[in-house]
């Protein structure tokens, strides 16, 4: 897979040379190229920003350096066969929220280009122009405000990169993930079994794998009910076993008319 990143802070992307993604690059599974937007300016001061039309705080990225930087990345043939428009991912607080489903979608593509904005963002006409040459995807890392797109790109490249066959050493980890049931993960423990007066749950030493699976699933329900009750809305109540229901009930959720509902805390 080919990945291009355009940024005014190319050093920020140095982390992509480390760990799993760095190894995947060395192994030729990922071809990541980082481009300095300032190389595509034409004035003495290498200006990339200007004041916003209509007023307001801060500065806006000028469109022309973006067109000059992105143009050479259009339809660079990555393989034999029909030319496909590359996908241009534009990190933005106003984007669609990045999800694991999106990571899978991006991992299936041959060529991803990331446009890292700074300041108050990129002149909208540059994004419109890009739409004529790329499949444009404005994407947000989540509902909080960052100073630019670089941190979002690091997160997205890591999430996408690890889904490419051969990148993750142990593909079993990915298999387990694909079986993810929309619940949070169960807690994990390692040696020693007793640490600073804290013992691991006894069942994990029992060797009873059915019991262990049951314990872990109950922990998943408990955590999800407390930390991410929103996720329980998409759990198929019909597929829940009696032990699942017991775990959920303990966490304050009951199945009513085939739906998971929070028990009234007042208990009427
Ligand atoms: C790309 C520039 C900084 C900061 C103004 C006013 C309310 C903010 C842009 N999940 C994510 N959060 N933030 C980003 C992100 C931030 C970026 C850029 C991505 C380029 N900035 C910035 C303030 C404002 N807004 C209305 C929100 C705009 C991001 C991602 N991905």
Coordinates of C-alpha atoms and ligand atoms in Angstrom, one line a residue:
X1 CA 0.0 0.0 0.0
X2 CA 1.1 3.5 -0.9
X3 CA 0.6 6.3 1.6
X4 CA 1.5 10.0 1.0
X5 CA 1.4 12.6 3.8
X6 CA 1.5 16.4 3.1
X7 CA 2.3 18.6 6.1
X8 CA 4.2 21.7 7.1
X9 CA 5.8 19.6 9.9
X10 CA 7.4 16.5 8.2
X11 CA 9.4 15.8 11.3
X12 CA 6.2 15.1 13.2
X13 CA 5.7 12.0 11.0
X14 CA 9.1 10.6 12.0
X15 CA 7.3 8.3 14.4
X16 CA 6.1 6.3 11.3
X17 CA 9.7 5.0 11.1
X18 CA 9.3 3.2 14.5
X19 CA 7.7 -0.1 15.7
X20 CA 5.2 -2.0 13.6
X21 CA 4.8 0.6 10.9
X22 CA 8.5 1.2 10.5
X23 CA 9.1 -2.6 10.2
X24 CA 6.3 -2.8 7.6
X25 CA 8.0 -0.1 5.6
X26 CA 11.4 -1.9 5.8
X27 CA 9.6 -5.1 4.7
X28 CA 8.2 -3.3 1.7
X29 CA 4.6 -3.8 2.8
X30 CA 4.0 -0.1 3.2
X31 CA 5.4 2.7 1.0
X32 CA 5.1 5.9 3.1
X33 CA 6.2 9.2 1.7
X34 CA 6.1 12.5 3.6
X35 CA 6.0 15.8 1.7
X36 CA 6.8 19.3 3.0
X37 CA 4.0 21.6 1.9
X38 CA 6.4 24.6 2.0
X39 CA 8.3 23.0 -0.9
X40 CA 5.3 23.9 -3.0
X41 CA 5.2 27.6 -2.2
X42 CA 6.5 30.1 -4.8
X43 CA 7.3 33.2 -2.7
X44 CA 10.5 34.2 -0.8
X45 CA 8.9 33.6 2.6
X46 CA 7.4 30.2 1.7
X47 CA 4.0 31.4 2.9
X48 CA 1.3 28.8 3.5
X49 CA -1.3 30.9 5.4
X50 CA -3.3 34.1 5.2
X51 CA -6.1 35.9 7.0
X52 CA -9.6 34.6 6.8
X53 CA -12.2 36.3 4.5
X54 CA -15.2 37.4 6.6
X55 CA -12.9 38.0 9.6
X56 CA -12.4 35.9 12.7
X57 CA -9.5 34.6 14.7
X58 CA -6.4 32.9 13.3
X59 CA -5.1 32.1 9.9
X60 CA -6.3 29.9 7.0
X61 CA -4.1 27.7 4.7
X62 CA -3.8 29.2 1.2
X63 CA -5.2 26.9 -1.6
X64 CA -2.4 27.1 -4.2
X65 CA 0.4 25.3 -2.3
X66 CA -2.1 22.4 -1.7
X67 CA -2.9 22.1 -5.4
X68 CA 0.8 22.1 -6.3
X69 CA 1.6 19.5 -3.6
X70 CA -1.3 17.2 -4.4
X71 CA -1.2 17.4 -8.2
X72 CA 1.8 15.1 -8.6
X73 CA 0.2 12.5 -6.3
X74 CA -2.9 12.1 -8.6
X75 CA -3.2 8.8 -10.4
X76 CA 0.4 7.8 -9.7
X77 CA 0.2 4.2 -11.0
X78 CA 0.6 1.9 -8.0
X79 CA -0.1 -1.3 -9.9
X80 CA -1.0 -2.6 -13.3
X81 CA -4.7 -2.3 -14.2
X82 CA -7.3 0.5 -14.3
X83 CA -6.4 3.9 -12.9
X84 CA -8.3 4.5 -9.6
X85 CA -8.6 7.9 -8.0
X86 CA -6.6 7.9 -4.8
X87 CA -8.4 8.6 -1.6
X88 CA -7.5 12.0 0.0
X89 CA -8.1 11.9 3.8
X90 CA -8.4 15.4 5.2
X91 CA -8.3 15.4 9.1
X92 CA -10.7 18.0 10.4
X93 CA -12.7 18.6 13.5
X94 CA -15.6 18.8 11.1
X95 CA -15.0 15.4 9.6
X96 CA -16.8 12.1 9.9
X97 CA -15.5 10.3 13.1
X98 CA -12.8 7.7 12.3
X99 CA -13.8 4.2 13.2
X100 CA -12.4 0.7 13.0
X101 CA -14.8 0.1 10.0
X102 CA -13.2 3.0 8.3
X103 CA -9.7 1.7 9.1
X104 CA -10.7 -1.6 7.3
X105 CA -12.1 0.3 4.4
X106 CA -8.9 2.4 4.0
X107 CA -6.7 -0.7 4.4
X108 CA -8.4 -2.2 1.3
X109 CA -7.3 0.8 -0.8
X110 CA -4.1 0.9 -2.9
X111 CA -3.3 4.6 -2.4
X112 CA -4.1 6.9 0.5
X113 CA -3.1 10.6 0.6
X114 CA -3.3 12.5 3.9
X115 CA -3.5 16.4 3.9
X116 CA -2.5 17.7 7.3
X117 CA -3.9 21.2 7.9
X118 CA -2.8 23.6 10.6
X119 CA -4.1 27.0 11.8
X120 CA -7.9 27.2 11.4
X121 CA -7.8 24.7 8.5
X122 CA -7.5 24.7 4.7
X123 CA -9.2 27.1 2.2
X124 CA -12.4 25.1 1.2
X125 CA -11.7 25.6 -2.5
X126 CA -8.6 23.5 -2.2
X127 CA -10.7 20.6 -0.9
X128 CA -13.3 21.2 -3.7
X129 CA -10.4 21.2 -6.3
X130 CA -9.1 17.9 -4.8
X131 CA -12.6 16.4 -5.2
X132 CA -12.0 16.5 -9.0
X133 CA -8.9 14.3 -8.7
X134 CA -9.3 12.3 -5.4
X135 CA -12.0 10.5 -3.4
X136 CA -12.1 13.1 -0.6
X137 CA -12.8 12.0 2.9
X138 CA -12.9 14.6 5.7
X139 CA -12.3 12.6 8.9
X140 CA -12.1 13.5 12.6
X141 CA -10.2 11.6 15.2
X142 CA -12.9 12.5 17.8
X143 CA -14.9 15.2 19.4
X144 CA -12.0 17.4 20.8
X145 CA -9.8 20.0 19.2
X146 CA -6.3 19.4 18.1
X147 CA -3.8 22.0 16.7
X148 CA -3.5 20.2 13.3
X149 CA -3.9 17.0 11.3
X150 CA -0.6 15.4 12.1
X151 CA -1.5 13.5 15.3
X152 CA -4.7 12.3 13.6
X153 CA -2.7 11.0 10.7
X154 CA -0.3 9.1 13.0
X155 CA -3.3 7.5 14.6
X156 CA -5.0 6.6 11.3
X157 CA -1.9 5.3 9.6
X158 CA -1.2 3.0 12.6
X159 CA -4.9 1.8 12.7
X160 CA -4.9 1.2 8.9
X161 CA -1.3 -0.2 8.7
X162 CA -1.8 -2.9 11.2
X163 CA -4.7 -4.3 9.2
X164 CA -2.5 -4.9 6.1
X165 CA -1.7 -8.6 5.7
X166 CA 1.8 -9.3 7.1
X167 CA 2.1 -6.1 9.2
X168 CA 0.9 -7.6 12.5
X169 CA 3.3 -10.4 13.4
X170 CA 0.6 -12.5 15.0
X171 CA -2.5 -12.6 12.8
X172 CA -4.5 -14.3 15.6
X173 CA -4.7 -10.9 17.3
X174 CA -6.6 -9.6 14.2
X175 CA -8.8 -12.7 14.0
X176 CA -9.8 -12.1 17.7
X177 CA -10.6 -8.4 16.8
X178 CA -12.7 -9.4 13.8
X179 CA -14.8 -11.4 16.2
X180 CA -15.2 -8.3 18.3
X181 CA -18.8 -8.2 19.4
X182 CA -19.3 -4.4 19.8
X183 CA -18.3 -4.7 23.5
X184 CA -15.2 -3.3 25.3
X185 CA -12.4 -5.7 25.9
X186 CA -12.0 -7.8 29.0
X187 CA -9.1 -7.0 31.5
X188 CA -5.8 -8.8 31.1
X189 CA -3.3 -9.9 33.7
X190 CA 0.2 -11.4 33.7
X191 CA 2.8 -12.7 36.2
X192 CA 3.1 -12.5 39.2
X193 CA -0.3 -13.9 40.2
X194 CA -0.1 -11.9 43.4
X195 CA 1.3 -8.3 43.1
X196 CA 1.5 -5.7 45.9
X197 CA -1.4 -7.5 47.7
X198 CA -3.5 -7.8 44.6
X199 CA -4.4 -11.3 43.3
X200 CA -5.6 -12.0 39.8
X201 CA -9.2 -13.4 39.5
X202 CA -9.0 -17.0 40.7
X203 CA -10.9 -18.4 37.7
X204 CA -7.9 -17.5 35.4
X205 CA -5.8 -20.1 37.2
X206 CA -8.5 -22.8 37.1
X207 CA -7.6 -24.2 33.6
X208 CA -11.4 -24.3 33.0
X209 CA -11.6 -22.7 29.6
X210 CA -15.4 -22.5 29.5
X211 CA -15.5 -20.8 32.9
X212 CA -12.7 -18.4 31.8
X213 CA -14.6 -17.5 28.6
X214 CA -17.7 -16.9 30.7
X215 CA -15.8 -14.7 33.2
X216 CA -14.2 -12.6 30.4
X217 CA -17.6 -12.1 28.7
X218 CA -19.2 -11.0 32.0
X219 CA -16.3 -8.5 32.5
X220 CA -16.9 -7.2 29.0
X221 CA -20.5 -6.5 29.7
X222 CA -19.7 -4.9 33.1
X223 CA -17.1 -2.5 31.6
X224 CA -19.3 -1.7 28.6
X225 CA -22.3 -0.9 30.9
X226 CA -20.2 1.4 33.1
X227 CA -17.9 3.1 30.5
X228 CA -19.7 2.9 27.2
X229 CA -23.4 2.3 27.8
X230 CA -24.1 3.7 24.3
X231 CA -22.5 0.6 22.8
X232 CA -25.1 -1.7 24.4
X233 CA -27.8 -0.2 22.1
X234 CA -26.4 -2.2 19.2
X235 CA -26.0 -5.5 21.0
X236 CA -28.5 -8.1 19.7
X237 CA -30.4 -9.1 22.8
X238 CA -31.7 -12.2 21.1
X239 CA -28.1 -13.6 20.9
X240 CA -27.5 -13.3 24.7
X241 CA -27.1 -16.4 26.8
X242 CA -28.5 -16.7 30.3
X243 CA -25.0 -16.0 31.8
X244 CA -24.7 -12.9 29.5
X245 CA -28.0 -11.7 30.8
X246 CA -27.0 -12.3 34.4
X247 CA -23.8 -10.3 33.9
X248 CA -25.7 -7.4 32.3
X249 CA -28.3 -7.5 35.0
X250 CA -25.6 -7.2 37.6
X251 CA -24.3 -4.2 35.6
X252 CA -27.8 -2.6 35.7
X253 CA -29.2 -3.6 32.3
X254 CA -32.2 -5.9 31.6
X255 CA -33.6 -7.3 28.4
X256 CA -37.1 -5.9 28.0
X257 CA -39.1 -6.8 24.8
X258 CA -35.9 -7.8 23.1
X259 CA -34.1 -4.5 24.0
X260 CA -31.4 -3.8 26.5
X261 CA -32.6 -1.2 28.9
X262 CA -31.0 0.5 31.9
X263 CA -32.8 -0.4 35.1
X264 CA -34.4 2.6 36.8
X265 CA -31.7 3.5 39.4
X266 CA -34.5 4.7 41.8
X267 CA -36.0 1.2 41.4
X268 CA -39.7 1.8 41.1
Ligands
LIG1 C1 -7.1 19.2 11.3 C2 -6.2 22.7 11.8 C3 -6.8 23.1 14.2 C4 -8.3 24.4 15.6 C5 -11.6 26.0 14.9 C6 -13.9 26.1 15.6 C7 -15.1 24.3 16.7 C8 -12.7 24.1 16.2 C9 -9.0 23.9 13.4 N1 -10.4 15.3 16.1 C10 -9.8 16.5 15.7 N2 -9.8 17.6 16.4 N3 -9.1 18.5 15.7 C11 -8.7 18.0 14.6 C12 -8.0 18.8 13.6 C13 -7.6 20.2 13.9 C14 -7.1 21.0 13.0 C15 -6.8 20.5 11.7 C16 -7.7 18.4 12.3 C17 -6.2 21.6 11.0 N4 -6.7 22.3 13.0 C18 -8.1 23.8 14.4 C19 -9.5 25.1 15.8 C20 -10.4 25.2 14.7 N5 -12.8 25.2 15.2 C21 -15.2 25.4 15.7 C22 -13.9 23.4 16.4 C23 -10.2 24.5 13.6 C24 -9.1 16.7 14.5 C25 -8.9 15.7 13.5 N6 -8.7 14.9 12.7

